[in-house]
Amino acid sequence: EILEDVENLKKAARAYLHPEVGVRVEDTTLFGRNYFERPSAPEVETFEEAEERAKILAEAAALKQLASDYMHPEVGVKTTDPTLFGRNYFNRYSAPETEEDEFADERAEILAEAVALKKSSVAYMHPEVGVCSEDATLFGRNYFERASAPDVESMEEAEEKAKILAEAAALKHLARDYMHPEV
């Protein structure tokens, strides 16, 4: 009886360790329903698919770690390997002094204001350059070249007009002298 129990335990252990062998039935009156291979059973992924899923999840975890390292450099590098070492060139005694964040921000603001002032003074001192815009939403109205704007005379036209007006004034003066000689 003990040997029979040991033999049954050995069979159970072999069946547990090797599920790919399947179940061998020696009694023809035994039957059962397979719930895993029926048509309405949920789809089960294969071993290759499970390995591929594990690789993809491991890569995603590594990418997440890299992204968090990139976005948060203040956390620093953590290692447990005692053979890894490095030299910090920024906090050594011979390193040049660095300015604090407040001073660096203020310096950046001052430099930005200086660049804006230089641009403004160049635009003021050189009006012939014109205004260059890269934004397509900016527009303006040209009051000098619109259809209803008064015509602008050229230099020749202005000189011709001045001559005609001078001659007309001289003729007017002559006509008044002729019509009123008593004056």
Short mmCIF file of C-alpha atoms in Angstrom, two decimals:
data_model
loop_
_atom_site.label_atom_id
_atom_site.label_comp_id
_atom_site.label_asym_id
_atom_site.label_seq_id
_atom_site.Cartn_x
_atom_site.Cartn_y
_atom_site.Cartn_z
CA GLU A 1 0.00 0.00 0.00
CA ILE A 2 2.84 2.48 0.75
CA LEU A 3 4.58 1.60 -2.50
CA GLU A 4 1.36 2.18 -4.37
CA ASP A 5 0.99 5.65 -2.78
CA VAL A 6 4.61 6.45 -3.66
CA GLU A 7 3.98 5.35 -7.26
CA ASN A 8 0.85 7.56 -7.46
CA LEU A 9 2.78 10.51 -6.03
CA LYS A 10 5.52 9.95 -8.61
CA LYS A 11 2.93 9.96 -11.42
CA ALA A 12 1.33 13.13 -10.04
CA ALA A 13 4.73 14.84 -9.78
CA ARG A 14 5.64 13.80 -13.36
CA ALA A 15 2.26 15.07 -14.63
CA TYR A 16 2.72 18.36 -12.74
CA LEU A 17 6.27 18.93 -14.02
CA HIS A 18 5.46 18.02 -17.63
CA PRO A 19 2.03 19.40 -18.56
CA GLU A 20 2.90 19.24 -22.27
CA VAL A 21 2.67 15.42 -22.19
CA GLY A 22 -1.05 15.54 -21.58
CA VAL A 23 -3.30 13.08 -19.78
CA ARG A 24 -3.34 9.40 -20.76
CA VAL A 25 -6.51 7.61 -19.89
CA GLU A 26 -6.54 3.87 -19.56
CA ASP A 27 -10.18 3.60 -18.59
CA THR A 28 -12.49 4.06 -21.58
CA THR A 29 -15.40 5.10 -19.43
CA LEU A 30 -13.66 8.30 -18.32
CA PHE A 31 -14.23 11.46 -20.32
CA GLY A 32 -14.17 15.18 -19.73
CA ARG A 33 -14.72 18.43 -21.47
CA ASN A 34 -11.74 20.55 -22.55
CA TYR A 35 -12.58 24.12 -21.56
CA PHE A 36 -9.39 25.56 -23.08
CA GLU A 37 -9.65 24.33 -26.67
CA ARG A 38 -13.35 24.77 -27.28
CA PRO A 39 -14.35 27.29 -29.99
CA SER A 40 -15.79 29.75 -27.47
CA ALA A 41 -12.70 29.69 -25.23
CA PRO A 42 -10.76 32.94 -24.83
CA GLU A 43 -7.64 33.12 -26.99
CA VAL A 44 -4.47 32.00 -25.25
CA GLU A 45 -1.15 33.44 -26.33
CA THR A 46 1.65 31.12 -27.35
CA PHE A 47 5.01 30.84 -25.65
CA GLU A 48 6.67 32.94 -28.39
CA GLU A 49 4.02 35.64 -28.00
CA ALA A 50 4.55 35.66 -24.23
CA GLU A 51 8.32 36.03 -24.71
CA GLU A 52 7.78 38.86 -27.21
CA ARG A 53 5.42 40.60 -24.79
CA ALA A 54 8.00 40.29 -22.01
CA LYS A 55 10.71 41.80 -24.27
CA ILE A 56 8.45 44.69 -25.26
CA LEU A 57 7.55 45.41 -21.63
CA ALA A 58 11.23 45.29 -20.62
CA GLU A 59 12.12 47.76 -23.42
CA ALA A 60 9.25 50.05 -22.39
CA ALA A 61 10.47 49.99 -18.78
CA ALA A 62 14.02 50.83 -19.93
CA LEU A 63 12.72 53.70 -22.09
CA LYS A 64 10.67 55.00 -19.18
CA GLN A 65 13.77 54.95 -16.97
CA LEU A 66 15.80 56.79 -19.63
CA ALA A 67 13.06 59.40 -20.06
CA SER A 68 12.82 60.03 -16.32
CA ASP A 69 16.64 60.28 -16.11
CA TYR A 70 16.61 62.82 -18.95
CA MET A 71 13.75 64.91 -17.55
CA HIS A 72 15.06 64.91 -13.96
CA PRO A 73 18.86 65.33 -13.97
CA GLU A 74 18.72 66.61 -10.40
CA VAL A 75 18.04 63.05 -9.18
CA GLY A 76 21.57 61.98 -10.05
CA VAL A 77 23.00 58.60 -10.93
CA LYS A 78 22.48 55.72 -8.54
CA THR A 79 24.72 52.67 -8.73
CA THR A 80 25.57 49.74 -6.51
CA ASP A 81 28.71 48.71 -8.38
CA PRO A 82 31.78 49.66 -6.26
CA THR A 83 34.08 49.56 -9.32
CA LEU A 84 32.34 52.54 -10.90
CA PHE A 85 33.77 55.97 -10.11
CA GLY A 86 34.06 59.37 -11.66
CA ARG A 87 35.45 62.82 -11.06
CA ASN A 88 33.22 65.82 -10.54
CA TYR A 89 34.78 68.71 -12.43
CA PHE A 90 32.22 71.23 -11.19
CA ASN A 91 32.54 70.88 -7.41
CA ARG A 92 36.32 70.42 -7.14
CA TYR A 93 38.31 73.04 -5.26
CA SER A 94 40.16 74.27 -8.34
CA ALA A 95 36.97 74.73 -10.38
CA PRO A 96 36.03 78.29 -11.32
CA GLU A 97 33.21 79.73 -9.29
CA THR A 98 29.77 79.43 -10.80
CA GLU A 99 27.02 81.94 -10.31
CA GLU A 100 23.75 81.15 -8.63
CA ASP A 101 20.54 80.61 -10.56
CA GLU A 102 19.10 83.98 -9.52
CA PHE A 103 22.13 85.85 -10.88
CA ALA A 104 22.16 83.75 -14.05
CA ASP A 105 18.46 84.50 -14.64
CA GLU A 106 19.03 88.20 -14.04
CA ARG A 107 22.02 88.21 -16.41
CA ALA A 108 19.90 86.50 -19.09
CA GLU A 109 17.13 89.10 -18.67
CA ILE A 110 19.62 91.99 -18.92
CA LEU A 111 21.19 90.55 -22.05
CA ALA A 112 17.76 90.01 -23.63
CA GLU A 113 16.83 93.64 -22.87
CA ALA A 114 20.15 94.83 -24.35
CA VAL A 115 19.50 92.87 -27.55
CA ALA A 116 15.99 94.37 -27.79
CA LEU A 117 17.38 97.90 -27.23
CA LYS A 118 20.05 97.38 -29.89
CA LYS A 119 17.43 96.18 -32.36
CA SER A 120 15.23 99.17 -31.57
CA SER A 121 18.09 101.67 -31.96
CA VAL A 122 19.17 100.12 -35.28
CA ALA A 123 15.57 100.38 -36.53
CA TYR A 124 15.45 104.04 -35.39
CA MET A 125 18.78 105.04 -36.92
CA HIS A 126 18.19 103.24 -40.24
CA PRO A 127 14.61 103.85 -41.39
CA GLU A 128 15.59 103.01 -44.96
CA VAL A 129 15.89 99.35 -44.02
CA GLY A 130 12.15 99.05 -43.54
CA VAL A 131 10.19 96.63 -41.48
CA CYS A 132 10.64 92.93 -42.11
CA SER A 133 7.97 90.62 -40.78
CA GLU A 134 7.93 86.84 -40.78
CA ASP A 135 4.44 86.51 -39.34
CA ALA A 136 1.83 86.01 -42.04
CA THR A 137 -0.95 87.29 -39.79
CA LEU A 138 0.52 90.81 -39.61
CA PHE A 139 -0.77 93.36 -42.08
CA GLY A 140 -1.17 97.10 -42.41
CA ARG A 141 -2.73 99.68 -44.71
CA ASN A 142 -0.57 101.78 -46.98
CA TYR A 143 -2.14 105.24 -47.02
CA PHE A 144 0.19 106.54 -49.73
CA GLU A 145 -0.36 103.96 -52.45
CA ARG A 146 -4.04 103.23 -52.05
CA ALA A 147 -6.46 103.90 -54.93
CA SER A 148 -8.10 106.89 -53.23
CA ALA A 149 -4.81 108.51 -52.21
CA PRO A 150 -4.00 111.87 -53.82
CA ASP A 151 -1.53 111.61 -56.66
CA VAL A 152 2.03 112.43 -55.72
CA GLU A 153 3.84 114.68 -58.18
CA SER A 154 7.28 113.94 -59.42
CA MET A 155 10.00 116.55 -59.18
CA GLU A 156 9.63 117.52 -62.87
CA GLU A 157 5.87 117.89 -62.50
CA ALA A 158 6.31 120.07 -59.42
CA GLU A 159 8.79 122.35 -61.24
CA GLU A 160 6.48 122.61 -64.28
CA LYS A 161 3.56 123.47 -62.02
CA ALA A 162 5.60 126.16 -60.27
CA LYS A 163 6.53 127.74 -63.64
CA ILE A 164 2.90 127.74 -64.82
CA LEU A 165 1.70 129.34 -61.57
CA ALA A 166 4.45 131.97 -61.78
CA GLU A 167 3.46 132.81 -65.37
CA ALA A 168 -0.23 132.94 -64.39
CA ALA A 169 0.58 135.32 -61.54
CA ALA A 170 2.59 137.54 -63.93
CA LEU A 171 -0.26 137.54 -66.48
CA LYS A 172 -2.74 138.41 -63.75
CA HIS A 173 -0.57 141.31 -62.69
CA LEU A 174 -0.29 142.52 -66.30
CA ALA A 175 -4.07 142.20 -66.84
CA ARG A 176 -4.78 144.24 -63.69
CA ASP A 177 -2.32 146.93 -64.80
CA TYR A 178 -3.95 147.05 -68.24
CA MET A 179 -7.52 147.23 -66.90
CA HIS A 180 -6.75 149.73 -64.17
CA PRO A 181 -4.03 152.08 -65.35
CA GLU A 182 -4.96 154.61 -62.65
CA VAL A 183 -3.78 152.40 -59.88
#
